[in-house]
PDB file of C-alpha atoms in Angstrom:
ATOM      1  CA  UNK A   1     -46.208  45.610 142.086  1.00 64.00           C
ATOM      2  CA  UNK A   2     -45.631  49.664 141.248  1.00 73.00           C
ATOM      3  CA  UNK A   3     -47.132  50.223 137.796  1.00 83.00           C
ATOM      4  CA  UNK A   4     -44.491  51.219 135.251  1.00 86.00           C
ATOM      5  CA  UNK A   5     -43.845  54.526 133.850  1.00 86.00           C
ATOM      6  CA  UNK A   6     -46.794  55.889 131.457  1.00 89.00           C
ATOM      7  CA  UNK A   7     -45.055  56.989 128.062  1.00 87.00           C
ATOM      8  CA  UNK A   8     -45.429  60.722 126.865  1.00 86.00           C
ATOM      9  CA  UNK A   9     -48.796  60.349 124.247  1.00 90.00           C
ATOM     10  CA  UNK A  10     -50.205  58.254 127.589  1.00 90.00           C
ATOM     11  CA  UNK A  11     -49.540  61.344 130.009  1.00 90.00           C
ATOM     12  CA  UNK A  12     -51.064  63.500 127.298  1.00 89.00           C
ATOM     13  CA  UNK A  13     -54.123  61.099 127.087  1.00 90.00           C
ATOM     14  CA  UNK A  14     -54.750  60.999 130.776  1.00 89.00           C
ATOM     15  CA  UNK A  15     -54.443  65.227 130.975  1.00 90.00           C
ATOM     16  CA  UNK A  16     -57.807  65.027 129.133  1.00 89.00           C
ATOM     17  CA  UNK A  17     -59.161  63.570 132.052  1.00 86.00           C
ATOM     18  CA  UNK A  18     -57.803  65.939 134.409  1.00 87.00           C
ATOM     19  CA  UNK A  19     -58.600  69.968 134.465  1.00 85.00           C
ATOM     20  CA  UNK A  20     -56.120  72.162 136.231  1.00 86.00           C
ATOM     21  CA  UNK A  21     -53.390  69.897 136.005  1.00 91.00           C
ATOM     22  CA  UNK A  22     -50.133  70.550 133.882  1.00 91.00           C
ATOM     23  CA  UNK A  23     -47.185  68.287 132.794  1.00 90.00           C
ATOM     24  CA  UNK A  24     -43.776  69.666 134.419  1.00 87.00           C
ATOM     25  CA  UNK A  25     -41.270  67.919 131.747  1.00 78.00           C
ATOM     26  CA  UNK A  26     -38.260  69.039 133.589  1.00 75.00           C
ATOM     27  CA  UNK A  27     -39.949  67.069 136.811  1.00 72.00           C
ATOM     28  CA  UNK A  28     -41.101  64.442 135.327  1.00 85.00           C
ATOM     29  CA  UNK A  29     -44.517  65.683 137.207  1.00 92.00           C
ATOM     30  CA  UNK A  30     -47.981  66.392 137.483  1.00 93.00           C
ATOM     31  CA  UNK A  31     -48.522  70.060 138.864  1.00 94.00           C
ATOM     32  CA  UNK A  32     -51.964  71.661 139.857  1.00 94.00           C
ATOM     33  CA  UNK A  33     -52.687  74.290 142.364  1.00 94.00           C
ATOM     34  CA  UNK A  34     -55.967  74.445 144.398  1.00 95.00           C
ATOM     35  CA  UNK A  35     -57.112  77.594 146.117  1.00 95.00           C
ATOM     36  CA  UNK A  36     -60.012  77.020 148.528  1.00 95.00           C
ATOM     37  CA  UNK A  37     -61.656  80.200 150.613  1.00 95.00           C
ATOM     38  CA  UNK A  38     -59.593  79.980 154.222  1.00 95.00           C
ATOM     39  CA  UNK A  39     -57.015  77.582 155.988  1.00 97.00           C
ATOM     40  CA  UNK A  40     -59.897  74.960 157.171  1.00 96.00           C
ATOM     41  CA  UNK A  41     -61.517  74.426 153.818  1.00 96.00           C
ATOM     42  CA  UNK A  42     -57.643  73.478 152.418  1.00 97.00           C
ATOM     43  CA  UNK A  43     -56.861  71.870 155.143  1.00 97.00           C
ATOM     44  CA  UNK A  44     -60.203  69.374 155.218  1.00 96.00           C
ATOM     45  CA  UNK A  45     -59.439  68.743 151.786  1.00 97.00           C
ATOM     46  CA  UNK A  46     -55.670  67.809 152.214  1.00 97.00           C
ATOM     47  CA  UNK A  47     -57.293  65.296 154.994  1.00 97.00           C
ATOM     48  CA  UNK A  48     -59.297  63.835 152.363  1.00 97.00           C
ATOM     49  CA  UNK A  49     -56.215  62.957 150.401  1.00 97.00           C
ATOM     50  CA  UNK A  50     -54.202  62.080 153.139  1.00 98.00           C
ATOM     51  CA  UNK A  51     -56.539  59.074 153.678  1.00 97.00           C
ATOM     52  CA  UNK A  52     -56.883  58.403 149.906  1.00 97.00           C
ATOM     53  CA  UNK A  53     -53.174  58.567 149.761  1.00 97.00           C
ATOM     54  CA  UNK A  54     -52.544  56.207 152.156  1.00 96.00           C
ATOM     55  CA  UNK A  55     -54.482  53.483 151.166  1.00 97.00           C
ATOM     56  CA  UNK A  56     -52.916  53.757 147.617  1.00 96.00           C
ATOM     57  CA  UNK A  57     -49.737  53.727 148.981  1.00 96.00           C
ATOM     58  CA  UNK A  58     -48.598  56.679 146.866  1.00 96.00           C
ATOM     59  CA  UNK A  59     -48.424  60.475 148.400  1.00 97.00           C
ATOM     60  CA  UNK A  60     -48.023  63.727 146.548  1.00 97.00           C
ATOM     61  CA  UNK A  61     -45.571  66.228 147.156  1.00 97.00           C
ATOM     62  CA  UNK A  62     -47.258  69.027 147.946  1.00 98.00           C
ATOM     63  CA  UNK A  63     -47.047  72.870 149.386  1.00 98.00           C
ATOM     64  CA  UNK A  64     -50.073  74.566 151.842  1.00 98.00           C
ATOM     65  CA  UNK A  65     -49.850  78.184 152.099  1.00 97.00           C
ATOM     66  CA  UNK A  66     -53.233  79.086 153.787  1.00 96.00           C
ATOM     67  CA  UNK A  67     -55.750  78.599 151.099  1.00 96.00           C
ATOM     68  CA  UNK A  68     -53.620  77.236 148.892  1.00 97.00           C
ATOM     69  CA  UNK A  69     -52.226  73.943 148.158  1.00 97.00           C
ATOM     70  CA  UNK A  70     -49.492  73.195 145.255  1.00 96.00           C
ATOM     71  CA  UNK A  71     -49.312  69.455 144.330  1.00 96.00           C
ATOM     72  CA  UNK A  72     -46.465  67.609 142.296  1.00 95.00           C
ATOM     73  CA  UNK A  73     -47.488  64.135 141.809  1.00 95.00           C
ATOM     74  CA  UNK A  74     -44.665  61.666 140.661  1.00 94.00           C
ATOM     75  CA  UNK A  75     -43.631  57.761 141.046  1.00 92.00           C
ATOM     76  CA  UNK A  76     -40.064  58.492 142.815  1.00 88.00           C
ATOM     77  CA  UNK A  77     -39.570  54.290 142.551  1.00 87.00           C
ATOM     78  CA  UNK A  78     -40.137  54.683 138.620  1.00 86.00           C
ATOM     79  CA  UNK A  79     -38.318  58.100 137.754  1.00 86.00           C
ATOM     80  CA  UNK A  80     -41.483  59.478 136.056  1.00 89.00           C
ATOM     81  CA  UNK A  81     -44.873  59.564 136.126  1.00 91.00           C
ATOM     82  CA  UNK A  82     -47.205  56.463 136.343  1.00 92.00           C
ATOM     83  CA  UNK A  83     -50.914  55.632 136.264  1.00 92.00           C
ATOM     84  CA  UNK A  84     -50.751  55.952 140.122  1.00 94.00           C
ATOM     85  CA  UNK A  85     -50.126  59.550 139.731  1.00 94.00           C
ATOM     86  CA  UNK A  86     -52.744  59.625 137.512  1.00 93.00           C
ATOM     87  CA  UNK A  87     -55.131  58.214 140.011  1.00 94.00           C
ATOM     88  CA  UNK A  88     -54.318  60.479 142.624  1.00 95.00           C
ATOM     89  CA  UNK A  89     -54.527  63.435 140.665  1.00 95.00           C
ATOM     90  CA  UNK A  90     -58.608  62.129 139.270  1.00 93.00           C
ATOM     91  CA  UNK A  91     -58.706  61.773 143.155  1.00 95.00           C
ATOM     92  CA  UNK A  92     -57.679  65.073 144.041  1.00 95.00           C
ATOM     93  CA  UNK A  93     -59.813  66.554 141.541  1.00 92.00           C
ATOM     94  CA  UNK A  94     -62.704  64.398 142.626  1.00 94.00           C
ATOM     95  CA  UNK A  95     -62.210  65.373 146.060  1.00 95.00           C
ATOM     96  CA  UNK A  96     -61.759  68.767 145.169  1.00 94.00           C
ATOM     97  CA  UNK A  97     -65.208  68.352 143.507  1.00 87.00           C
ATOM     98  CA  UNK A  98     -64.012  69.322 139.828  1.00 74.00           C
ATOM     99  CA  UNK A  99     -65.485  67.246 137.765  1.00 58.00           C
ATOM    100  CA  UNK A 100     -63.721  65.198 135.171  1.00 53.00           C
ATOM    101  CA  UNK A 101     -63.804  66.481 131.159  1.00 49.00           C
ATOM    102  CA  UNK A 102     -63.630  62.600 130.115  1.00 46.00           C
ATOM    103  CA  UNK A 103     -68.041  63.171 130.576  1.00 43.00           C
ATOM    104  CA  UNK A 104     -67.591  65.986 128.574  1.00 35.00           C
TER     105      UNK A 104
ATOM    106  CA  UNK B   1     -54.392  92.643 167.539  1.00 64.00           C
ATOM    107  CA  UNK B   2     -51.937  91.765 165.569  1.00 74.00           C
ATOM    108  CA  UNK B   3     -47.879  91.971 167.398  1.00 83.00           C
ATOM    109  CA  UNK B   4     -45.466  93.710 166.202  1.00 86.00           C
ATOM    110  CA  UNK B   5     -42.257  92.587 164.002  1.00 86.00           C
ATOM    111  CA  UNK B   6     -39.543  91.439 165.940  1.00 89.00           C
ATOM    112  CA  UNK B   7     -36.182  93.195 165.682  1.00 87.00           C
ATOM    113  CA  UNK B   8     -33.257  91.196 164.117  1.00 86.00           C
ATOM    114  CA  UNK B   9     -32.114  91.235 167.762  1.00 90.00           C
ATOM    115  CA  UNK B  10     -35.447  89.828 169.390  1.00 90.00           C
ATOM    116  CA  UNK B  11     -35.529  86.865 166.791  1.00 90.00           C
ATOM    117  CA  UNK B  12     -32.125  86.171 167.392  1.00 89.00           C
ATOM    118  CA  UNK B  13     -32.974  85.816 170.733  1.00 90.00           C
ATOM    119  CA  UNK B  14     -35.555  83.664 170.564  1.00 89.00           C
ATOM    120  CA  UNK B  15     -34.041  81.672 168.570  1.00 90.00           C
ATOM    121  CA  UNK B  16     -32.279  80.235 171.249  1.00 89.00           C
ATOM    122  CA  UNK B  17     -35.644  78.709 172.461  1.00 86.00           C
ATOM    123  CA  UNK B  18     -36.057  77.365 169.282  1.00 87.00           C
ATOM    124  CA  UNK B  19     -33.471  73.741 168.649  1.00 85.00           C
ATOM    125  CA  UNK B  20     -33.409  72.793 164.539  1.00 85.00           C
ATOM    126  CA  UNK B  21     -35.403  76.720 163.268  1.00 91.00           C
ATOM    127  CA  UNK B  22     -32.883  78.820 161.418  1.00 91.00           C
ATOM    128  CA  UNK B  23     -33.363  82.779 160.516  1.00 90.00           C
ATOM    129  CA  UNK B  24     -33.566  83.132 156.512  1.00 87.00           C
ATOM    130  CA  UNK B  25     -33.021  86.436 156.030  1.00 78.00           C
ATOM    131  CA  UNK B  26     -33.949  86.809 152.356  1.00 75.00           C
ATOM    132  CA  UNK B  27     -37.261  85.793 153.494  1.00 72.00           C
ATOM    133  CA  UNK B  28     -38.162  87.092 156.550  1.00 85.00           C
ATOM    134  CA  UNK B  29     -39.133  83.770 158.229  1.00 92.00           C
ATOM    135  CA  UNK B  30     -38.142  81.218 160.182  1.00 93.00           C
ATOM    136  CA  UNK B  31     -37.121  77.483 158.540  1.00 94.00           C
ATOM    137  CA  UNK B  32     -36.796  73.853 159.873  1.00 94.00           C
ATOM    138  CA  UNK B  33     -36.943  70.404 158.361  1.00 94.00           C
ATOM    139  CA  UNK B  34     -38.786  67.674 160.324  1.00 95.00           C
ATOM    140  CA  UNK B  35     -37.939  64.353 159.457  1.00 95.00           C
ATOM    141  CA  UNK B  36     -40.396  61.520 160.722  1.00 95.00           C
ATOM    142  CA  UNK B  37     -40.306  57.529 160.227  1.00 95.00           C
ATOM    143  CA  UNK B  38     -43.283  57.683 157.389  1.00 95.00           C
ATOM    144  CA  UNK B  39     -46.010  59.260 156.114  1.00 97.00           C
ATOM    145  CA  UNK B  40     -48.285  58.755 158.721  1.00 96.00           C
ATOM    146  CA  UNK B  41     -45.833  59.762 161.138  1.00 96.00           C
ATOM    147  CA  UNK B  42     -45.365  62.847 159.399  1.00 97.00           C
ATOM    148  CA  UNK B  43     -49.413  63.271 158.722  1.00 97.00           C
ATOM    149  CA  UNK B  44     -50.197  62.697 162.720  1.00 96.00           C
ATOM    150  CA  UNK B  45     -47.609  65.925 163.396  1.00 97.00           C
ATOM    151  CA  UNK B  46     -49.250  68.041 160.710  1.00 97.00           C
ATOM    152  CA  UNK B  47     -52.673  67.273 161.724  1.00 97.00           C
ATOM    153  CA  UNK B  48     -51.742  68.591 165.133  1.00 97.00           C
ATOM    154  CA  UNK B  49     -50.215  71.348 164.040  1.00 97.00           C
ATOM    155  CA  UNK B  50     -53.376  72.657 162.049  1.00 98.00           C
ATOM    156  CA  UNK B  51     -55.022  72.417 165.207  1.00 97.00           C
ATOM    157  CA  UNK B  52     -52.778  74.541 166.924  1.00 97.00           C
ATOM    158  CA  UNK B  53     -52.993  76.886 164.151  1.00 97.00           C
ATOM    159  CA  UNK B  54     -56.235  77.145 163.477  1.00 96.00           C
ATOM    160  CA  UNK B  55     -56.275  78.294 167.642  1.00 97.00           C
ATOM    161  CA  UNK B  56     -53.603  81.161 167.094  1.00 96.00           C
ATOM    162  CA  UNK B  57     -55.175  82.112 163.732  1.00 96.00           C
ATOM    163  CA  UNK B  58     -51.802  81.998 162.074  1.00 96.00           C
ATOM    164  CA  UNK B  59     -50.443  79.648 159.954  1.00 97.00           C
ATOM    165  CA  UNK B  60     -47.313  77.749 158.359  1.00 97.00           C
ATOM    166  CA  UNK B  61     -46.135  77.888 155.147  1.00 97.00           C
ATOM    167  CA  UNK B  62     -45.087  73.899 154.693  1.00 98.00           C
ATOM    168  CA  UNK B  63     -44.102  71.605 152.266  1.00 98.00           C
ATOM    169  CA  UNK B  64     -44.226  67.838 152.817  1.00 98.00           C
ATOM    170  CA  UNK B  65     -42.494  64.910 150.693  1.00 97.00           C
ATOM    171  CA  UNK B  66     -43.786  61.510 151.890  1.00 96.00           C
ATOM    172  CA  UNK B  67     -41.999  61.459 156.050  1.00 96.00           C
ATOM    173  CA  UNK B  68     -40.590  65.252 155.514  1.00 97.00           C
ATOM    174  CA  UNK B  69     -42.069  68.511 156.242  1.00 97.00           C
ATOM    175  CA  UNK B  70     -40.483  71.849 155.396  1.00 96.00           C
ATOM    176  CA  UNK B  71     -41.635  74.623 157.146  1.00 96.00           C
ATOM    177  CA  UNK B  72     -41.680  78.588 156.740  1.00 95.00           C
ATOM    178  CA  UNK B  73     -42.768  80.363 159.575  1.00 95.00           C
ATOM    179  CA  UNK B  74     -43.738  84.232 158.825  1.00 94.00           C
ATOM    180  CA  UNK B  75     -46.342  86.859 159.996  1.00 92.00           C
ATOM    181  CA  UNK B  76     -47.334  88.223 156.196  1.00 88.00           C
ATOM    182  CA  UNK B  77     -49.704  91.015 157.295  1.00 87.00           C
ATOM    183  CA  UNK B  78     -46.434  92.544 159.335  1.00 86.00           C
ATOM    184  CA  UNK B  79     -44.020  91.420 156.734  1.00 86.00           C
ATOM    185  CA  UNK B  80     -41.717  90.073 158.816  1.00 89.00           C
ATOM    186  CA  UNK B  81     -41.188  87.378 161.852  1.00 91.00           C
ATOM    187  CA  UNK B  82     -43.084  88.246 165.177  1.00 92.00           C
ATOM    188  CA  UNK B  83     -43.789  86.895 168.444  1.00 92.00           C
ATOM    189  CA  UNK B  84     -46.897  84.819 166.644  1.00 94.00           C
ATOM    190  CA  UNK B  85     -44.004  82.842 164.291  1.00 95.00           C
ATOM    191  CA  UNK B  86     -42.099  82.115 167.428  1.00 93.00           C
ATOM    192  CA  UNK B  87     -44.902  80.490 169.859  1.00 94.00           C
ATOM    193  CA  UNK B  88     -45.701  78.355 166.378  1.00 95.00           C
ATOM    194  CA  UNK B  89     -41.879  77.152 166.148  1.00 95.00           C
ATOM    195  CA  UNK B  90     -42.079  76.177 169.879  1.00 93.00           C
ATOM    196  CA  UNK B  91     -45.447  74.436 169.691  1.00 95.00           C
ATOM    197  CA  UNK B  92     -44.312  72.503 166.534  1.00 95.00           C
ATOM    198  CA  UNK B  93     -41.267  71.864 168.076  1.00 92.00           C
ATOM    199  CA  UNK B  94     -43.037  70.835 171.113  1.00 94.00           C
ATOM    200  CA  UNK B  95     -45.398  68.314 169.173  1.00 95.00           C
ATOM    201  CA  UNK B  96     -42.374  66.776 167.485  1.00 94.00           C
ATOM    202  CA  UNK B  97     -41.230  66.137 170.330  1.00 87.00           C
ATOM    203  CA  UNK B  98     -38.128  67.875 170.585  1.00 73.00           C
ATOM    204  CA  UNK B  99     -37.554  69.918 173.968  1.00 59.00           C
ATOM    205  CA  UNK B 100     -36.220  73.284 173.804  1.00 54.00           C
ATOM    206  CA  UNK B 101     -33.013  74.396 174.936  1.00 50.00           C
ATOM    207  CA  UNK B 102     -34.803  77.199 177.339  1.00 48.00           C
ATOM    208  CA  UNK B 103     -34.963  74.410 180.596  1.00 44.00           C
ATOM    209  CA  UNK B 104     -31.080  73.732 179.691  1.00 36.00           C
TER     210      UNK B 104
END
């Protein structure tokens, strides 16, 4: 069962939780860019996700240029943006190793 | 050392070699779409890809939506296509699985 779609004040709630990443309204998306030093560090890092992605069953959209990597997270099934996206993206960060702000 | 840009008349050329890439001129690079059966599918190409990459020292430019993956193929440093951008497009081409045209 795909989680529904998260209401505006709950995407603003969950942004707390998660540095770097913006709201795209017109997308109904989660953006965030990562920049890493070469092609090998971006690429182990997209690996990590891959996995992670996998077993959740829910992928990002996302754009490698070298060093960097441009994510747009989304729930295509729902039409918006749902606590799966949310997930990933505390995933991402996680694997990313940027801590969360919700310890803040 | 780096090669040389490739004349409009060299990539034109080798584009013959090269079944699904299109020239877009705007941007200097070469373009295809690869569609697979899922995620993983598409994952298992990219992951070999990287390798190959990683080899040549030069890299795509890619975008990938769940089974797609949208590539840009162009030599930055020379701003413009070269002989690098071409041996990727075969070798991705050639790890999708699709033949080139050269043998017909």
């Amino acid at each position: 069962m795909r989680p529904e779609k998260l209401a505006a004040k709950e995407i603003k709630e969950s942004l707390k939780q998660l540095p770097g990443w913006r709201l795209e309204e017109a997308r109904y998306s989660l953006h965030r860019s990562f920049v890493f030093n070469d092609f090998g560090e971006a690429w182990r890092f997209m690996e990590s996700v891959a996995e992670v992605a996998e077993k959740m069953d829910h992928h990002p959209d996302w754009f490698n240029s070298y060093n960097k990597v441009e994510v747009q997270l989304t729930t295509h099934d729902r039409g918006g943006i749902t606590q799966l996206d949310v997930d990933l993206a505390l995933a991402m960060n996680a694997l990313a190793g940027i801590k969360s702000d919700i310890e803040a």
